[in-house]
Amino acid sequence: MSDLRPKLYDLVLFGATGYTGKLCAEHISTSLPTNLKWAVAGRSEKKLLAMVDQLGAISPDRLQPGIETASLDQDDLNALARKTRLLINTVGPYHLYSSPVVEACAKNGTHYLDATGESPWVLEMIEKYHEIAKANHAIVIPEIGIESAPSDLLVFALVSLIREELSVGTKEVIASIHDLKGTPSGGTLATILSIMDHYSFKQIGKSSGSWATSPIPRPKPQSSRSWASKLLGIRSVPGLGILTTSISAAPNIAVVQRSWGLLDGGKLYGSKFQYSEYMRARNSVVGIAMHFALVFAGLALVISPIRWLAKKFLYAPGEGANKEATRHEYLECHAVATADQDGLNPRRAFAKLRWDGSLYYFTGVCLAEAAMVLLNDQKLVQRLDGGLLTPAILGQPFINRMKNAGLVFEVEMIPDP
């Protein structure tokens, strides 16, 4: 049941001493309003105290966060959720540790954000807690970091532009990772292996782009790919180039498909909407090689002894590349949308997103800036009302805040040929 009493905090960052949590805390401390009432939370008071000291050195002129110790015990989490308007959760792997965190927020009417990319777990949370969160007016948005905010926001911007300019829906959006440099943290790598231990292949397949996340029935299936393209894993798309299989496509597709159903019951995006996602390749030969490398790697990880061996070579969870190494990271994504128009040459639109710097810091920025949208925009919160939602639901206000934080985000109609 939602608690209407005044909250001690606007925002609590749970898992603040982990790799992503520290970066999120840094952005909150340096970039969010100085009058924000917030706290860092976790199991170790000693680590939290040390972290607050570090934040004080970065931002000595501002009020430092409160400290809340909490375990993953349900009573602890319920008490923590009742103290705050919104909780950011960076405790992963989420499928192992964070289900009770979602439960506490959903039942206590506390808004919730996380940075998971674990599609099977997200589908499980939708099935268990969407209606509970909605009844208690708790807005719960998983996957609002490097996965899957870029994809979801690009699609939202494109379909919104086509609707505004042409007054029609969108038939198809194709997105690609145009350029990427980054190093996964120990937590990310451990999560990939743990998911394969925890969920069946049927569960993983169901949650990965099968429209299972959509709250309404899927559009009629249509495909613009040939059988040869599907077999070899490459395709050529005007405006995007030669594309190949992307390891991050499945969770992103699942989020976009849920956004399609959530936003005006599919009417904003259109009744024929389809979405696919790839990675840019230098040429067809490289694209085919990349595709089969991912296929064989996936097949290898099916074998449990290989997963056990892979775990021996990972960063420990909570660790990752140092700040200097991540300074030169970047992500650039492109997407092309085709309007749902009759004729041989329907209008198209193009969108570009680019972030320069640590990709995990980008995730921290996403979490913090999304939190500010929910904390500041009460009309939006009242309209959304609650439930398991997606990054795109925060719409243009979220995009604007991310642009102000350094994200390059461009969208335009492609001129007629």
XYZ file of C-alpha atoms in Angstrom:
417
model
C 0.000 0.000 0.000
C 1.283 3.453 -0.915
C 2.455 5.478 2.094
C 1.223 9.101 1.883
C 3.313 10.368 4.809
C 6.231 12.758 4.068
C 9.399 10.923 3.088
C 12.788 11.307 4.701
C 14.483 11.283 1.293
C 13.700 12.184 -2.294
C 16.091 9.524 -3.544
C 17.982 6.544 -2.144
C 20.793 4.897 -4.119
C 20.885 1.215 -3.120
C 24.078 -0.662 -3.972
C 25.994 2.610 -3.895
C 29.417 1.059 -3.265
C 29.337 -1.159 -6.369
C 31.010 -0.228 -9.656
C 27.961 1.390 -11.291
C 26.605 2.657 -7.966
C 29.744 4.717 -7.306
C 29.522 6.367 -10.717
C 25.845 7.154 -10.247
C 26.600 8.650 -6.819
C 29.318 10.819 -8.347
C 26.892 12.263 -10.903
C 24.236 12.874 -8.256
C 26.778 14.606 -6.035
C 28.234 16.814 -8.764
C 25.291 17.521 -11.063
C 21.895 17.235 -9.351
C 20.343 20.059 -7.269
C 22.125 20.844 -4.018
C 18.838 20.739 -2.095
C 18.159 17.123 -3.107
C 17.479 14.982 -0.045
C 19.237 11.723 -0.807
C 21.024 8.810 0.783
C 23.388 6.008 -0.134
C 22.389 2.539 1.014
C 23.967 -0.887 1.235
C 24.996 -3.665 3.585
C 28.354 -2.297 4.793
C 28.266 0.897 6.864
C 32.065 1.052 6.715
C 32.087 1.107 2.897
C 29.272 3.654 2.810
C 31.108 5.978 5.212
C 34.252 5.768 3.088
C 32.225 6.510 -0.006
C 30.554 9.563 1.520
C 34.030 10.857 2.439
C 35.055 10.486 -1.216
C 31.945 12.344 -2.364
C 32.751 15.110 0.111
C 36.162 15.536 -1.471
C 34.562 15.834 -4.933
C 31.804 18.247 -3.866
C 32.877 19.849 -0.567
C 30.379 22.726 -0.765
C 27.197 20.675 -0.760
C 25.231 18.699 1.826
C 26.412 15.094 1.774
C 24.014 12.143 1.498
C 22.562 10.245 4.398
C 23.668 6.681 5.083
C 21.215 3.795 5.299
C 22.352 0.240 6.036
C 20.051 -2.439 4.682
C 20.382 -6.093 3.800
C 18.299 -7.980 1.254
C 15.939 -9.045 4.033
C 12.370 -8.128 3.074
C 11.713 -6.232 6.315
C 14.879 -4.154 5.782
C 13.884 -3.378 2.205
C 10.315 -2.451 3.115
C 11.638 -0.044 5.753
C 14.079 1.464 3.233
C 11.392 1.858 0.554
C 9.087 3.668 2.982
C 11.761 6.305 3.663
C 12.083 7.566 0.089
C 10.061 8.788 -2.862
C 12.332 6.981 -5.317
C 14.917 4.210 -5.129
C 17.730 3.627 -7.621
C 18.941 0.034 -7.462
C 22.382 -1.026 -8.745
C 22.583 -4.373 -6.913
C 23.260 -7.138 -9.431
C 23.046 -9.692 -10.779
C 19.455 -8.555 -10.501
C 17.932 -12.000 -10.969
C 19.866 -13.219 -7.914
C 19.474 -10.287 -5.542
C 16.949 -7.683 -6.636
C 13.527 -9.311 -6.815
C 12.798 -8.384 -3.163
C 13.869 -4.795 -3.900
C 11.269 -4.534 -6.683
C 8.679 -6.150 -4.412
C 9.349 -3.647 -1.621
C 9.012 -0.661 -3.952
C 5.920 -2.008 -5.722
C 4.108 -2.741 -2.466
C 5.086 0.514 -0.738
C 4.376 2.898 -3.608
C 8.024 3.877 -4.112
C 9.275 4.695 -7.609
C 12.098 2.395 -8.748
C 14.859 2.524 -11.389
C 17.601 0.036 -12.260
C 20.210 -0.700 -14.924
C 19.689 -4.387 -15.567
C 19.907 -5.962 -19.009
C 18.505 -9.288 -17.772
C 15.443 -9.826 -19.959
C 14.245 -13.073 -18.332
C 14.266 -11.399 -14.919
C 12.497 -8.294 -16.239
C 9.728 -10.446 -17.743
C 9.440 -12.240 -14.395
C 9.102 -8.879 -12.606
C 6.438 -7.714 -15.080
C 4.394 -10.856 -14.472
C 4.736 -10.652 -10.687
C 4.635 -6.963 -9.861
C 3.157 -4.849 -12.676
C -0.365 -4.896 -11.268
C 0.842 -4.478 -7.670
C 2.960 -1.470 -8.629
C 0.075 0.020 -10.594
C -2.318 -0.397 -7.660
C 0.145 1.414 -5.374
C 1.079 4.107 -7.945
C 4.729 2.981 -7.994
C 6.522 3.665 -11.291
C 9.020 0.847 -11.819
C 11.440 1.226 -14.751
C 14.145 -1.421 -15.197
C 16.797 -1.349 -17.949
C 17.283 2.421 -17.895
C 21.038 2.449 -18.504
C 23.321 1.499 -21.374
C 20.757 -1.269 -21.826
C 18.227 -0.314 -22.983
C 17.729 3.446 -22.782
C 19.579 4.377 -26.037
C 17.505 2.044 -28.215
C 14.212 2.884 -26.547
C 14.755 6.650 -26.728
C 15.884 6.571 -30.366
C 12.759 4.675 -31.388
C 10.492 6.953 -29.353
C 12.011 10.058 -30.949
C 11.696 8.659 -34.474
C 8.086 7.494 -34.231
C 7.124 10.763 -32.506
C 8.691 12.788 -35.352
C 6.946 10.728 -38.030
C 3.628 11.050 -36.207
C 4.123 14.816 -35.849
C 5.317 15.462 -39.419
C 3.236 12.965 -41.388
C 0.323 12.030 -39.075
C 0.973 8.315 -39.676
C 2.429 5.401 -37.763
C 5.834 3.830 -38.278
C 6.171 0.593 -40.204
C 9.738 -0.276 -39.209
C 12.696 1.007 -37.234
C 16.155 -0.460 -37.799
C 18.883 0.542 -35.345
C 22.599 -0.165 -35.234
C 25.514 0.278 -32.902
C 27.450 2.478 -35.298
C 30.606 2.766 -33.207
C 31.579 1.458 -29.784
C 34.526 1.339 -27.448
C 34.011 0.031 -23.935
C 35.060 -2.538 -21.346
C 32.454 -4.617 -19.472
C 32.655 -4.663 -15.683
C 33.017 -7.823 -13.634
C 29.358 -7.607 -12.668
C 28.199 -7.510 -16.290
C 30.267 -10.512 -17.311
C 29.247 -12.504 -14.236
C 25.596 -11.724 -14.946
C 25.731 -13.108 -18.495
C 27.050 -16.416 -17.202
C 24.717 -16.515 -14.211
C 21.605 -16.017 -16.354
C 22.441 -19.182 -18.283
C 22.743 -21.055 -14.997
C 19.503 -19.654 -13.596
C 17.005 -19.667 -16.497
C 16.041 -22.286 -19.054
C 16.667 -21.630 -22.745
C 12.891 -21.485 -23.201
C 12.641 -18.676 -20.629
C 15.552 -16.790 -22.178
C 14.047 -17.114 -25.656
C 10.587 -16.016 -24.542
C 11.924 -12.836 -22.950
C 14.159 -11.831 -25.868
C 12.164 -10.118 -28.573
C 9.155 -12.464 -28.785
C 6.686 -9.660 -27.830
C 6.136 -11.388 -24.466
C 6.888 -8.098 -22.702
C 4.166 -6.204 -24.576
C 0.974 -5.564 -22.594
C -1.162 -6.015 -25.730
C -1.083 -8.535 -28.611
C 1.750 -8.114 -31.062
C 1.429 -6.540 -34.527
C 1.083 -8.832 -37.518
C 4.602 -10.204 -38.211
C 6.371 -8.702 -41.216
C 9.984 -9.017 -42.247
C 12.102 -7.048 -44.681
C 14.963 -9.575 -44.485
C 15.726 -12.305 -47.014
C 16.456 -15.883 -45.968
C 20.108 -15.416 -47.003
C 20.407 -12.390 -44.748
C 18.991 -14.318 -41.806
C 21.324 -17.273 -42.443
C 24.509 -15.218 -42.828
C 23.594 -12.655 -40.174
C 24.159 -9.547 -42.302
C 22.031 -7.026 -44.133
C 22.575 -3.759 -45.974
C 20.366 -0.818 -44.964
C 20.457 2.561 -46.721
C 21.659 5.164 -44.253
C 23.134 2.571 -41.885
C 25.481 0.494 -44.062
C 26.409 -3.170 -43.650
C 24.920 -4.554 -40.430
C 25.511 -7.741 -38.475
C 24.306 -9.473 -35.317
C 24.541 -7.485 -32.083
C 24.984 -9.199 -28.719
C 22.853 -6.527 -27.012
C 19.950 -6.627 -29.470
C 17.650 -9.070 -27.654
C 17.090 -7.139 -24.386
C 16.784 -3.863 -26.280
C 14.191 -5.289 -28.675
C 12.152 -6.617 -25.743
C 12.084 -3.157 -24.124
C 11.089 -1.413 -27.378
C 8.302 -3.944 -27.882
C 6.940 -3.180 -24.410
C 7.106 0.558 -25.115
C 5.074 -0.021 -28.300
C 2.259 -1.569 -26.269
C 2.430 0.866 -23.356
C 2.309 4.088 -25.372
C -1.326 4.644 -26.314
C -1.936 0.932 -26.811
C 0.366 0.767 -29.829
C -1.355 3.678 -31.602
C 1.574 6.098 -31.343
C 4.028 3.676 -32.945
C 1.480 2.159 -35.318
C -0.301 -1.145 -35.891
C 2.377 -2.492 -38.273
C 5.401 -1.483 -36.182
C 8.496 -3.694 -36.252
C 11.910 -3.161 -34.669
C 15.293 -4.784 -35.254
C 18.782 -3.974 -34.032
C 22.282 -4.763 -35.275
C 25.902 -3.704 -35.156
C 27.698 -1.967 -38.023
C 30.346 -4.021 -39.815
C 33.197 -2.750 -42.004
C 32.155 -5.051 -44.838
C 30.151 -8.192 -45.548
C 33.006 -10.615 -44.837
C 33.684 -9.077 -41.429
C 29.943 -9.012 -40.710
C 29.514 -12.715 -41.461
C 32.554 -13.543 -39.315
C 31.197 -11.482 -36.408
C 27.805 -13.169 -36.675
C 29.174 -16.700 -36.560
C 31.637 -15.802 -33.801
C 28.687 -14.755 -31.623
C 26.722 -17.861 -32.585
C 29.582 -20.196 -31.665
C 30.335 -18.280 -28.452
C 26.698 -18.640 -27.438
C 26.738 -22.349 -28.191
C 29.951 -22.769 -26.193
C 28.422 -21.097 -23.133
C 25.626 -23.658 -23.181
C 28.221 -26.090 -21.811
C 28.442 -25.577 -18.048
C 32.188 -26.445 -17.692
C 33.002 -23.685 -20.205
C 30.914 -21.213 -18.184
C 32.783 -22.304 -15.038
C 36.118 -21.746 -16.775
C 35.036 -18.333 -18.112
C 34.214 -17.163 -14.585
C 37.851 -17.665 -13.575
C 39.004 -14.921 -15.937
C 36.514 -12.182 -15.022
C 36.872 -9.044 -12.999
C 35.235 -9.669 -9.637
C 31.686 -8.241 -9.412
C 31.924 -4.627 -8.232
C 35.157 -4.131 -10.166
C 35.906 -2.808 -13.627
C 38.300 -0.720 -15.665
C 39.780 2.317 -13.898
C 38.660 5.885 -14.600
C 41.591 6.683 -16.863
C 40.941 3.622 -19.022
C 37.262 4.486 -19.446
C 37.835 8.141 -20.317
C 38.249 7.292 -23.989
C 35.177 5.069 -24.263
C 32.263 6.010 -26.501
C 28.981 4.776 -27.920
C 27.291 5.941 -31.108
C 23.963 4.515 -32.255
C 22.083 5.246 -35.481
C 18.527 4.361 -36.439
C 16.317 4.713 -39.506
C 12.515 4.671 -39.381
C 10.145 4.062 -42.286
C 6.703 5.658 -42.213
C 3.619 3.492 -42.672
C 2.704 4.947 -46.055
C 1.500 3.364 -49.274
C 3.654 3.512 -52.381
C 7.154 2.488 -53.356
C 9.000 5.276 -51.507
C 7.547 5.919 -48.039
C 9.176 8.739 -46.072
C 12.002 7.915 -43.692
C 13.572 9.523 -40.642
C 17.066 9.270 -39.155
C 18.266 9.499 -35.544
C 21.714 9.555 -33.974
C 22.842 9.216 -30.366
C 26.418 9.575 -29.114
C 28.061 9.493 -25.683
C 31.768 10.170 -25.168
C 33.276 8.861 -21.945
C 32.737 5.944 -19.585
C 29.762 3.841 -20.604
C 29.123 2.875 -16.987
C 29.121 6.546 -16.078
C 26.529 6.948 -18.836
C 24.391 4.386 -17.022
C 24.810 6.320 -13.778
C 23.754 9.513 -15.566
C 20.682 7.776 -17.046
C 19.571 6.586 -13.622
C 20.091 9.960 -11.941
C 18.496 12.040 -14.697
C 15.503 9.700 -14.997
C 15.065 10.038 -11.250
C 14.906 13.819 -11.589
C 12.200 13.553 -14.258
C 10.031 11.536 -11.868
C 10.810 13.724 -8.864
C 10.117 17.009 -10.690
C 7.261 16.264 -13.110
C 4.202 15.475 -11.011
C 1.831 15.765 -13.980
C 3.797 13.035 -15.769
C 3.839 10.881 -12.625
C 0.076 11.236 -12.229
C -0.505 10.378 -15.885
C 1.753 7.310 -15.764
C 0.157 6.281 -12.450
C 2.354 3.224 -11.904
C 3.383 -0.217 -13.099
C 6.402 -1.844 -14.772
C 7.269 0.693 -17.479
C 10.127 1.534 -19.876
C 12.626 4.389 -20.475
C 10.613 5.740 -23.431
C 7.666 6.383 -21.123
C 9.638 9.334 -19.700
C 9.655 10.793 -23.214
C 11.115 14.116 -24.280
C 11.764 15.409 -20.725
C 14.193 12.513 -20.199
C 15.853 13.092 -23.575
C 16.266 16.790 -22.770
C 17.889 16.076 -19.409
C 20.285 13.577 -21.011
C 21.237 16.131 -23.670
C 21.954 18.669 -20.959
C 24.177 16.049 -19.286
C 26.297 15.639 -22.437
C 24.424 13.189 -24.668
C 24.385 14.050 -28.383
C 20.881 13.271 -29.636
C 19.674 14.226 -33.127
C 16.553 13.271 -35.076
C 15.396 14.487 -38.513
C 13.309 13.581 -41.526
C 15.325 12.270 -44.468
C 14.688 14.423 -47.567
C 12.770 12.851 -50.421
C 15.087 11.288 -53.030
